[in-house]
PDB file of C-alpha atoms and ligand atoms in Angstrom:
ATOM      1  CA  MET A   1       0.000   0.000   0.000  1.00 86.00           C
ATOM      2  CA  LYS A   2       1.084   3.585  -0.643  1.00 96.00           C
ATOM      3  CA  PHE A   3       1.577   5.706   2.457  1.00 98.00           C
ATOM      4  CA  GLU A   4      -0.069   8.987   3.373  1.00 98.00           C
ATOM      5  CA  ASP A   5       1.802  11.360   5.674  1.00 98.00           C
ATOM      6  CA  TRP A   6      -0.567  13.821   7.338  1.00 98.00           C
ATOM      7  CA  HIS A   7       1.801  15.740   9.609  1.00 98.00           C
ATOM      8  CA  THR A   8       4.631  17.710   7.974  1.00 98.00           C
ATOM      9  CA  HIS A   9       6.214  21.112   8.506  1.00 98.00           C
ATOM     10  CA  ASN A  10       8.399  23.336   6.299  1.00 98.00           C
ATOM     11  CA  SER A  11      10.554  26.447   6.440  1.00 97.00           C
ATOM     12  CA  PHE A  12       7.528  28.732   6.999  1.00 97.00           C
ATOM     13  CA  CYS A  13       7.736  27.873  10.727  1.00 97.00           C
ATOM     14  CA  ARG A  14      11.429  28.883  10.934  1.00 95.00           C
ATOM     15  CA  HIS A  15      12.553  25.750  12.766  1.00 96.00           C
ATOM     16  CA  ALA A  16      11.996  23.229   9.945  1.00 97.00           C
ATOM     17  CA  VAL A  17      14.368  22.703   7.021  1.00 98.00           C
ATOM     18  CA  GLY A  18      13.184  22.787   3.386  1.00 98.00           C
ATOM     19  CA  SER A  19      10.587  24.578   1.309  1.00 98.00           C
ATOM     20  CA  VAL A  20       7.064  23.237   0.861  1.00 98.00           C
ATOM     21  CA  GLU A  21       8.073  22.112  -2.629  1.00 98.00           C
ATOM     22  CA  ASP A  22      11.079  20.201  -1.221  1.00 98.00           C
ATOM     23  CA  TYR A  23       8.666  18.172   0.923  1.00 98.00           C
ATOM     24  CA  ILE A  24       6.328  17.507  -1.982  1.00 98.00           C
ATOM     25  CA  LYS A  25       9.187  16.376  -4.231  1.00 98.00           C
ATOM     26  CA  LYS A  26      10.542  14.094  -1.545  1.00 98.00           C
ATOM     27  CA  ALA A  27       7.083  12.594  -0.948  1.00 98.00           C
ATOM     28  CA  ILE A  28       6.805  11.870  -4.679  1.00 98.00           C
ATOM     29  CA  LYS A  29      10.245  10.264  -4.640  1.00 98.00           C
ATOM     30  CA  LEU A  30       9.104   8.065  -1.747  1.00 98.00           C
ATOM     31  CA  ASN A  31       6.046   7.084  -3.798  1.00 98.00           C
ATOM     32  CA  LEU A  32       3.535   8.399  -1.259  1.00 98.00           C
ATOM     33  CA  ASN A  33      -0.129   8.471  -2.196  1.00 98.00           C
ATOM     34  CA  LEU A  34      -0.645  11.745  -0.359  1.00 98.00           C
ATOM     35  CA  ILE A  35       1.154  14.400   1.621  1.00 98.00           C
ATOM     36  CA  GLY A  36      -0.590  16.575   4.171  1.00 98.00           C
ATOM     37  CA  LEU A  37       0.991  19.985   4.699  1.00 98.00           C
ATOM     38  CA  SER A  38       0.290  21.037   8.251  1.00 98.00           C
ATOM     39  CA  ASP A  39       2.665  23.748   9.337  1.00 98.00           C
ATOM     40  CA  HIS A  40       2.268  25.493  12.698  1.00 98.00           C
ATOM     41  CA  PHE A  41      -0.437  28.170  12.844  1.00 98.00           C
ATOM     42  CA  PRO A  42       0.952  31.496  14.205  1.00 97.00           C
ATOM     43  CA  TYR A  43       1.081  32.180  17.935  1.00 95.00           C
ATOM     44  CA  GLU A  44       1.379  35.876  17.211  1.00 92.00           C
ATOM     45  CA  PHE A  45      -2.360  36.523  17.657  1.00 90.00           C
ATOM     46  CA  LEU A  46      -1.854  35.951  21.397  1.00 91.00           C
ATOM     47  CA  ILE A  47       0.517  38.879  21.982  1.00 89.00           C
ATOM     48  CA  ASP A  48      -2.169  41.320  23.093  1.00 87.00           C
ATOM     49  CA  SER A  49      -4.530  38.952  24.861  1.00 90.00           C
ATOM     50  CA  PHE A  50      -2.141  36.621  26.633  1.00 91.00           C
ATOM     51  CA  PRO A  51       0.951  38.064  28.393  1.00 88.00           C
ATOM     52  CA  ALA A  52       2.310  34.573  29.237  1.00 91.00           C
ATOM     53  CA  ILE A  53       3.198  34.005  25.576  1.00 89.00           C
ATOM     54  CA  LYS A  54       5.912  36.649  25.843  1.00 86.00           C
ATOM     55  CA  GLY A  55       7.984  34.253  27.951  1.00 86.00           C
ATOM     56  CA  VAL A  56       8.354  31.793  25.075  1.00 90.00           C
ATOM     57  CA  PRO A  57      10.178  32.315  21.759  1.00 92.00           C
ATOM     58  CA  PHE A  58       6.964  31.931  19.753  1.00 91.00           C
ATOM     59  CA  LYS A  59       8.484  33.627  16.707  1.00 92.00           C
ATOM     60  CA  GLU A  60      10.682  30.570  16.267  1.00 94.00           C
ATOM     61  CA  TYR A  61       7.680  28.256  16.558  1.00 96.00           C
ATOM     62  CA  ALA A  62       5.538  29.395  13.635  1.00 97.00           C
ATOM     63  CA  MET A  63       4.989  31.661  10.651  1.00 97.00           C
ATOM     64  CA  SER A  64       3.719  35.191  11.253  1.00 96.00           C
ATOM     65  CA  LEU A  65       0.097  36.218  10.695  1.00 96.00           C
ATOM     66  CA  ASP A  66       1.164  38.082   7.541  1.00 96.00           C
ATOM     67  CA  GLU A  67       2.463  34.860   6.064  1.00 97.00           C
ATOM     68  CA  ILE A  68      -0.745  32.814   6.310  1.00 98.00           C
ATOM     69  CA  GLU A  69      -2.035  34.131   3.004  1.00 98.00           C
ATOM     70  CA  ILE A  70       1.336  33.493   1.319  1.00 98.00           C
ATOM     71  CA  TYR A  71       1.455  29.971   2.798  1.00 97.00           C
ATOM     72  CA  LEU A  72      -2.038  29.074   1.599  1.00 98.00           C
ATOM     73  CA  ASN A  73      -1.573  30.621  -1.846  1.00 98.00           C
ATOM     74  CA  SER A  74       1.644  28.737  -2.406  1.00 97.00           C
ATOM     75  CA  LEU A  75       0.110  25.443  -1.224  1.00 98.00           C
ATOM     76  CA  GLU A  76      -2.933  25.897  -3.441  1.00 98.00           C
ATOM     77  CA  LYS A  77      -0.711  26.480  -6.471  1.00 98.00           C
ATOM     78  CA  LEU A  78       1.504  23.486  -5.693  1.00 98.00           C
ATOM     79  CA  LYS A  79      -1.558  21.293  -5.164  1.00 98.00           C
ATOM     80  CA  VAL A  80      -2.599  21.977  -8.763  1.00 98.00           C
ATOM     81  CA  SER A  81       0.843  21.761 -10.360  1.00 98.00           C
ATOM     82  CA  TYR A  82       1.669  18.399  -8.735  1.00 98.00           C
ATOM     83  CA  LYS A  83      -1.797  16.841  -8.972  1.00 97.00           C
ATOM     84  CA  GLU A  84      -0.754  14.195 -11.512  1.00 98.00           C
ATOM     85  CA  GLN A  85       2.027  13.001  -9.236  1.00 98.00           C
ATOM     86  CA  ILE A  86       0.663  13.141  -5.702  1.00 98.00           C
ATOM     87  CA  GLN A  87      -2.410  14.146  -3.747  1.00 98.00           C
ATOM     88  CA  ILE A  88      -1.842  17.169  -1.539  1.00 98.00           C
ATOM     89  CA  ARG A  89      -3.959  18.198   1.415  1.00 98.00           C
ATOM     90  CA  ILE A  90      -3.765  21.581   3.110  1.00 98.00           C
ATOM     91  CA  GLY A  91      -3.871  21.947   6.857  1.00 98.00           C
ATOM     92  CA  PHE A  92      -2.476  23.548   9.962  1.00 98.00           C
ATOM     93  CA  GLU A  93      -1.236  22.262  13.283  1.00 98.00           C
ATOM     94  CA  ILE A  94      -2.907  24.575  15.780  1.00 98.00           C
ATOM     95  CA  GLU A  95      -2.103  25.137  19.437  1.00 97.00           C
ATOM     96  CA  PHE A  96      -4.889  24.936  21.972  1.00 97.00           C
ATOM     97  CA  ILE A  97      -4.509  27.514  24.729  1.00 95.00           C
ATOM     98  CA  GLU A  98      -7.302  27.699  27.254  1.00 92.00           C
ATOM     99  CA  ASN A  99      -9.392  30.898  27.256  1.00 92.00           C
ATOM    100  CA  GLN A 100      -7.628  32.147  24.121  1.00 95.00           C
ATOM    101  CA  VAL A 101      -9.665  30.386  21.477  1.00 96.00           C
ATOM    102  CA  ARG A 102     -11.774  33.388  20.536  1.00 96.00           C
ATOM    103  CA  TYR A 103      -8.599  35.352  19.756  1.00 96.00           C
ATOM    104  CA  LEU A 104      -7.413  32.460  17.605  1.00 96.00           C
ATOM    105  CA  ASN A 105     -10.753  32.204  15.843  1.00 97.00           C
ATOM    106  CA  ALA A 106     -10.758  35.894  14.951  1.00 96.00           C
ATOM    107  CA  TYR A 107      -7.928  35.017  12.530  1.00 96.00           C
ATOM    108  CA  LEU A 108      -8.602  31.374  11.776  1.00 97.00           C
ATOM    109  CA  LYS A 109     -12.181  31.970  10.593  1.00 97.00           C
ATOM    110  CA  ASN A 110     -10.881  33.748   7.480  1.00 97.00           C
ATOM    111  CA  TYR A 111      -9.030  30.634   6.334  1.00 98.00           C
ATOM    112  CA  LEU A 112     -11.190  27.729   7.466  1.00 98.00           C
ATOM    113  CA  ASN A 113     -12.849  27.165   4.098  1.00 98.00           C
ATOM    114  CA  ARG A 114      -9.422  26.649   2.509  1.00 98.00           C
ATOM    115  CA  LEU A 115      -8.337  23.864   4.873  1.00 98.00           C
ATOM    116  CA  ASP A 116      -8.695  20.115   4.425  1.00 98.00           C
ATOM    117  CA  TYR A 117      -7.922  19.371   8.061  1.00 98.00           C
ATOM    118  CA  ILE A 118      -6.600  20.718  11.360  1.00 98.00           C
ATOM    119  CA  ILE A 119      -4.287  18.992  13.820  1.00 98.00           C
ATOM    120  CA  GLY A 120      -5.065  20.149  17.354  1.00 98.00           C
ATOM    121  CA  SER A 121      -2.025  20.026  19.630  1.00 98.00           C
ATOM    122  CA  VAL A 122      -0.833  21.040  23.069  1.00 98.00           C
ATOM    123  CA  HIS A 123       2.850  21.991  23.442  1.00 97.00           C
ATOM    124  CA  PHE A 124       2.539  24.169  26.585  1.00 96.00           C
ATOM    125  CA  ILE A 125       1.368  23.757  30.140  1.00 95.00           C
ATOM    126  CA  ARG A 126       0.459  26.693  32.355  1.00 92.00           C
ATOM    127  CA  GLU A 127       2.791  27.721  35.167  1.00 90.00           C
ATOM    128  CA  ASN A 128       1.431  30.483  37.401  1.00 84.00           C
ATOM    129  CA  GLU A 129       1.904  33.530  35.166  1.00 82.00           C
ATOM    130  CA  GLY A 130       3.916  31.723  32.518  1.00 89.00           C
ATOM    131  CA  LEU A 131       4.020  28.804  30.117  1.00 93.00           C
ATOM    132  CA  PHE A 132       6.260  25.738  30.031  1.00 95.00           C
ATOM    133  CA  ALA A 133       7.082  24.699  26.460  1.00 95.00           C
ATOM    134  CA  PHE A 134       7.721  21.152  27.644  1.00 96.00           C
ATOM    135  CA  ASP A 135       8.571  19.713  24.234  1.00 95.00           C
ATOM    136  CA  ASP A 136      11.215  22.355  23.421  1.00 94.00           C
ATOM    137  CA  SER A 137      14.687  20.907  24.091  1.00 93.00           C
ATOM    138  CA  ASN A 138      15.808  24.326  25.389  1.00 94.00           C
ATOM    139  CA  TYR A 139      13.535  23.902  28.408  1.00 94.00           C
ATOM    140  CA  VAL A 140      13.988  20.225  29.189  1.00 94.00           C
ATOM    141  CA  LYS A 141      15.793  21.086  32.452  1.00 94.00           C
ATOM    142  CA  LYS A 142      12.512  22.558  33.709  1.00 92.00           C
ATOM    143  CA  TYR A 143      11.176  19.038  34.207  1.00 95.00           C
ATOM    144  CA  ASP A 144      13.423  18.931  37.293  1.00 94.00           C
ATOM    145  CA  ASP A 145      11.552  21.857  38.861  1.00 93.00           C
ATOM    146  CA  TYR A 146       8.568  19.560  39.326  1.00 95.00           C
ATOM    147  CA  LYS A 147       8.379  17.230  42.294  1.00 95.00           C
ATOM    148  CA  SER A 148       7.047  14.512  40.042  1.00 96.00           C
ATOM    149  CA  VAL A 149       6.757  14.159  36.280  1.00 96.00           C
ATOM    150  CA  ASP A 150       3.164  13.097  36.942  1.00 97.00           C
ATOM    151  CA  ILE A 151       2.287  16.738  37.666  1.00 97.00           C
ATOM    152  CA  ILE A 152       3.358  17.587  34.120  1.00 97.00           C
ATOM    153  CA  PHE A 153       1.451  14.652  32.632  1.00 98.00           C
ATOM    154  CA  LEU A 154      -1.698  15.529  34.564  1.00 98.00           C
ATOM    155  CA  LYS A 155      -1.530  19.221  33.661  1.00 97.00           C
ATOM    156  CA  TYR A 156      -0.996  18.259  30.056  1.00 98.00           C
ATOM    157  CA  TYR A 157      -3.945  15.852  29.981  1.00 98.00           C
ATOM    158  CA  LYS A 158      -6.120  18.418  31.705  1.00 97.00           C
ATOM    159  CA  THR A 159      -5.344  20.846  28.900  1.00 97.00           C
ATOM    160  CA  LEU A 160      -5.963  18.145  26.300  1.00 98.00           C
ATOM    161  CA  CYS A 161      -9.301  17.459  27.959  1.00 98.00           C
ATOM    162  CA  SER A 162     -10.270  21.157  27.724  1.00 98.00           C
ATOM    163  CA  MET A 163      -9.277  21.150  24.074  1.00 98.00           C
ATOM    164  CA  ILE A 164     -11.572  18.214  23.302  1.00 98.00           C
ATOM    165  CA  LYS A 165     -14.444  19.647  25.325  1.00 98.00           C
ATOM    166  CA  SER A 166     -14.055  23.153  23.908  1.00 97.00           C
ATOM    167  CA  SER A 167     -17.090  24.164  21.898  1.00 95.00           C
ATOM    168  CA  ASP A 168     -15.218  26.807  19.908  1.00 96.00           C
ATOM    169  CA  PHE A 169     -11.833  25.183  19.216  1.00 98.00           C
ATOM    170  CA  THR A 170     -12.173  23.383  15.911  1.00 98.00           C
ATOM    171  CA  PHE A 171      -9.882  20.502  14.899  1.00 98.00           C
ATOM    172  CA  ASP A 172      -9.979  17.052  13.297  1.00 98.00           C
ATOM    173  CA  ILE A 173      -6.878  15.168  14.414  1.00 98.00           C
ATOM    174  CA  LEU A 174      -5.372  15.075  17.885  1.00 98.00           C
ATOM    175  CA  GLY A 175      -1.581  15.427  17.505  1.00 98.00           C
ATOM    176  CA  HIS A 176       1.124  13.417  19.360  1.00 98.00           C
ATOM    177  CA  PHE A 177      -1.183  12.228  22.150  1.00 98.00           C
ATOM    178  CA  ASP A 178       1.347  11.517  24.933  1.00 98.00           C
ATOM    179  CA  LEU A 179       3.914  14.201  24.047  1.00 98.00           C
ATOM    180  CA  PRO A 180       5.303  14.888  27.578  1.00 97.00           C
ATOM    181  CA  LYS A 181       7.124  11.521  27.417  1.00 97.00           C
ATOM    182  CA  LYS A 182       9.357  12.905  24.634  1.00 97.00           C
ATOM    183  CA  TYR A 183      12.555  13.207  26.702  1.00 96.00           C
ATOM    184  CA  ASN A 184      12.184   9.658  27.983  1.00 96.00           C
ATOM    185  CA  LYS A 185       9.810  10.629  30.784  1.00 97.00           C
ATOM    186  CA  ARG A 186       7.398   8.036  32.141  1.00 96.00           C
ATOM    187  CA  ALA A 187       4.551   8.475  34.577  1.00 96.00           C
ATOM    188  CA  GLU A 188       5.443   7.389  38.102  1.00 96.00           C
ATOM    189  CA  ASN A 189       1.885   6.634  39.189  1.00 97.00           C
ATOM    190  CA  LYS A 190       0.893   4.855  35.994  1.00 96.00           C
ATOM    191  CA  ASN A 191      -2.669   4.098  37.079  1.00 97.00           C
ATOM    192  CA  LEU A 192      -3.404   7.674  38.004  1.00 97.00           C
ATOM    193  CA  VAL A 193      -2.259   8.990  34.630  1.00 98.00           C
ATOM    194  CA  MET A 194      -3.848   6.117  32.707  1.00 98.00           C
ATOM    195  CA  ASN A 195      -7.228   6.832  34.308  1.00 98.00           C
ATOM    196  CA  GLU A 196      -7.062  10.393  32.984  1.00 97.00           C
ATOM    197  CA  ILE A 197      -6.154   9.039  29.555  1.00 98.00           C
ATOM    198  CA  LEU A 198      -9.116   6.644  29.554  1.00 98.00           C
ATOM    199  CA  ASP A 199     -11.522   9.506  30.335  1.00 97.00           C
ATOM    200  CA  ILE A 200     -10.050  11.531  27.485  1.00 98.00           C
ATOM    201  CA  LEU A 201     -10.363   8.632  25.053  1.00 98.00           C
ATOM    202  CA  GLU A 202     -14.051   8.297  25.919  1.00 98.00           C
ATOM    203  CA  LEU A 203     -14.520  11.973  25.088  1.00 98.00           C
ATOM    204  CA  ILE A 204     -12.616  11.628  21.832  1.00 98.00           C
ATOM    205  CA  LYS A 205     -14.835   8.714  20.875  1.00 98.00           C
ATOM    206  CA  LYS A 206     -17.976  10.715  21.647  1.00 98.00           C
ATOM    207  CA  ARG A 207     -16.845  13.647  19.540  1.00 97.00           C
ATOM    208  CA  ASP A 208     -15.553  11.413  16.733  1.00 98.00           C
ATOM    209  CA  TYR A 209     -12.065  12.923  16.610  1.00 98.00           C
ATOM    210  CA  THR A 210      -9.153  11.090  15.012  1.00 98.00           C
ATOM    211  CA  ILE A 211      -5.900  10.338  16.845  1.00 98.00           C
ATOM    212  CA  GLU A 212      -2.594  10.558  15.065  1.00 98.00           C
ATOM    213  CA  LEU A 213       0.025   7.827  15.276  1.00 98.00           C
ATOM    214  CA  ASN A 214       2.997  10.217  15.207  1.00 98.00           C
ATOM    215  CA  THR A 215       6.335   8.569  14.390  1.00 98.00           C
ATOM    216  CA  SER A 216       8.533  11.499  15.476  1.00 98.00           C
ATOM    217  CA  GLY A 217       8.850   9.862  18.904  1.00 97.00           C
ATOM    218  CA  PHE A 218      11.112   7.246  17.265  1.00 97.00           C
ATOM    219  CA  ARG A 219      13.574  10.103  16.606  1.00 97.00           C
ATOM    220  CA  ARG A 220      13.443  11.325  20.222  1.00 96.00           C
ATOM    221  CA  PRO A 221      14.936   9.988  23.495  1.00 96.00           C
ATOM    222  CA  ILE A 222      11.699   8.047  24.183  1.00 97.00           C
ATOM    223  CA  LYS A 223      12.335   5.990  20.993  1.00 97.00           C
ATOM    224  CA  GLU A 224       8.728   5.035  20.387  1.00 98.00           C
ATOM    225  CA  GLN A 225       5.662   6.358  18.574  1.00 98.00           C
ATOM    226  CA  TYR A 226       3.020   8.643  20.099  1.00 98.00           C
ATOM    227  CA  PRO A 227       0.760   7.291  21.532  1.00 98.00           C
ATOM    228  CA  SER A 228       2.254   4.315  23.385  1.00 98.00           C
ATOM    229  CA  LEU A 229       1.236   0.734  22.596  1.00 98.00           C
ATOM    230  CA  GLU A 230      -0.877   0.592  25.732  1.00 98.00           C
ATOM    231  CA  ILE A 231      -2.862   3.669  24.678  1.00 98.00           C
ATOM    232  CA  LEU A 232      -3.163   2.412  21.096  1.00 98.00           C
ATOM    233  CA  HIS A 233      -4.819  -0.766  22.399  1.00 98.00           C
ATOM    234  CA  GLU A 234      -7.396   1.345  24.244  1.00 98.00           C
ATOM    235  CA  ILE A 235      -7.943   3.434  21.104  1.00 98.00           C
ATOM    236  CA  TYR A 236      -8.607   0.235  19.184  1.00 98.00           C
ATOM    237  CA  ASN A 237     -10.993  -1.081  21.851  1.00 98.00           C
ATOM    238  CA  LEU A 238     -13.003   2.134  21.636  1.00 98.00           C
ATOM    239  CA  ASP A 239     -12.992   2.048  17.817  1.00 98.00           C
ATOM    240  CA  ILE A 240     -11.456   5.538  17.549  1.00 98.00           C
ATOM    241  CA  SER A 241     -10.048   6.371  14.114  1.00 98.00           C
ATOM    242  CA  VAL A 242      -6.307   6.789  13.571  1.00 98.00           C
ATOM    243  CA  ILE A 243      -4.090   8.448  10.973  1.00 98.00           C
ATOM    244  CA  LEU A 244      -0.328   8.439  10.275  1.00 98.00           C
ATOM    245  CA  GLY A 245       1.954  11.458  10.669  1.00 98.00           C
ATOM    246  CA  SER A 246       5.746  11.804  10.714  1.00 98.00           C
ATOM    247  CA  ASP A 247       5.887  15.365  12.078  1.00 98.00           C
ATOM    248  CA  ALA A 248       8.696  15.864   9.530  1.00 98.00           C
ATOM    249  CA  HIS A 249      10.789  19.003  10.084  1.00 98.00           C
ATOM    250  CA  HIS A 250      13.183  17.886   7.318  1.00 98.00           C
ATOM    251  CA  PRO A 251      12.241  16.287   3.963  1.00 98.00           C
ATOM    252  CA  ASP A 252      14.251  13.179   4.949  1.00 98.00           C
ATOM    253  CA  GLU A 253      11.816  12.610   7.812  1.00 98.00           C
ATOM    254  CA  ILE A 254       8.753  12.201   5.583  1.00 98.00           C
ATOM    255  CA  ALA A 255       6.964   8.892   6.266  1.00 98.00           C
ATOM    256  CA  PHE A 256       9.586   8.172   8.921  1.00 98.00           C
ATOM    257  CA  ASN A 257       9.252   4.594  10.248  1.00 98.00           C
ATOM    258  CA  PHE A 258       5.811   4.241   8.635  1.00 98.00           C
ATOM    259  CA  LYS A 259       6.446   0.562   7.895  1.00 98.00           C
ATOM    260  CA  THR A 260       6.924  -0.089  11.601  1.00 98.00           C
ATOM    261  CA  ALA A 261       3.928   2.089  12.459  1.00 98.00           C
ATOM    262  CA  LEU A 262       1.709   0.150  10.083  1.00 98.00           C
ATOM    263  CA  GLU A 263       2.897  -3.172  11.510  1.00 98.00           C
ATOM    264  CA  ILE A 264       2.079  -1.927  15.014  1.00 98.00           C
ATOM    265  CA  LEU A 265      -1.430  -0.889  13.972  1.00 98.00           C
ATOM    266  CA  ARG A 266      -2.173  -4.098  12.054  1.00 98.00           C
ATOM    267  CA  LYS A 267      -0.906  -6.252  14.902  1.00 98.00           C
ATOM    268  CA  ILE A 268      -3.314  -4.529  17.295  1.00 98.00           C
ATOM    269  CA  GLY A 269      -6.145  -5.121  14.822  1.00 98.00           C
ATOM    270  CA  PHE A 270      -6.656  -1.804  13.045  1.00 98.00           C
ATOM    271  CA  ASN A 271      -7.770  -2.315   9.446  1.00 98.00           C
ATOM    272  CA  LYS A 272      -8.296   1.238   8.253  1.00 98.00           C
ATOM    273  CA  LEU A 273      -6.814   4.719   8.442  1.00 98.00           C
ATOM    274  CA  ALA A 274      -8.621   8.043   8.388  1.00 98.00           C
ATOM    275  CA  ARG A 275      -8.137  10.721   5.747  1.00 98.00           C
ATOM    276  CA  PHE A 276      -9.591  14.197   5.271  1.00 98.00           C
ATOM    277  CA  LYS A 277     -10.743  16.455   2.491  1.00 98.00           C
ATOM    278  CA  ASN A 278     -12.470  19.791   3.116  1.00 98.00           C
ATOM    279  CA  ARG A 279     -12.635  18.823   6.802  1.00 98.00           C
ATOM    280  CA  GLU A 280     -14.584  15.644   6.031  1.00 98.00           C
ATOM    281  CA  LYS A 281     -13.363  12.277   7.186  1.00 98.00           C
ATOM    282  CA  SER A 282     -13.235   9.126   5.095  1.00 98.00           C
ATOM    283  CA  PHE A 283     -11.235   5.907   5.388  1.00 98.00           C
ATOM    284  CA  VAL A 284      -8.701   3.831   3.493  1.00 97.00           C
ATOM    285  CA  ASP A 285      -8.170   0.109   4.174  1.00 97.00           C
ATOM    286  CA  ILE A 286      -4.803  -1.089   5.411  1.00 96.00           C
TER     287      ILE A 286
HETATM  288 ZN1   ZN B 301       7.569  22.273  14.699  1.00 86.09          ZN
HETATM  289 ZN1   ZN B 302       3.369  19.376  17.397  1.00 86.09          ZN
END
């Protein structure tokens, strides 16, 4: 079967290598059926409404608001010019920040009808007046400020829970489900954290969201996919839909370890993967 990679970045976000076209060309070379372009949506809209954002280098995390139009125009052109060679889908990976969604939507609403899908992700947890960008390697030492890594996991899952429950935050795919494990962190009280996860999965099922199997974890100290095998089994038991994403920040990372990912999914029992067009879900057999 030909792979589809639904989570890729490019130089628009300033911390990924390669132009959008570089990623498309590489995906064609790898004989992919489809590439989803899902660069980070700007954080810039938060500057006025959310002082905590000033503590993080958000300009290195995403394109600016001015660039959204340029990004979408260039993707729409490339989609047409490469249509004989590969299917292209246009998306964004968007940060959920509690109580800030209306500020996000003021910008996002202008572009929604041009998107095939949205990956909803959480890369920050709240800390008093500030934010902890727990997946940024520059801040990994901050994990030590916490008495237990479980506090980070629980804060993270609480935020994820708010994202899923939010009536105004719109998304289709939940990105890198158990991201705080990235730097080889594991919950100490496994049951406590797993109970939170099970509640979240029930919610995801109810709202019919899709969960991404993100292979970037294989490139990180944790050396495994997001979510873990244990969580994937629960996802399967609840019949929640899944999709594959590499989270490529370099063209060489496109479809990274997808063969392994597919084997993992098949072994658990999954027999289909989700896909999106104009924000509508369909399925392909695996
Ligand atoms: Zn990134
Ligand atoms: Zn992400």
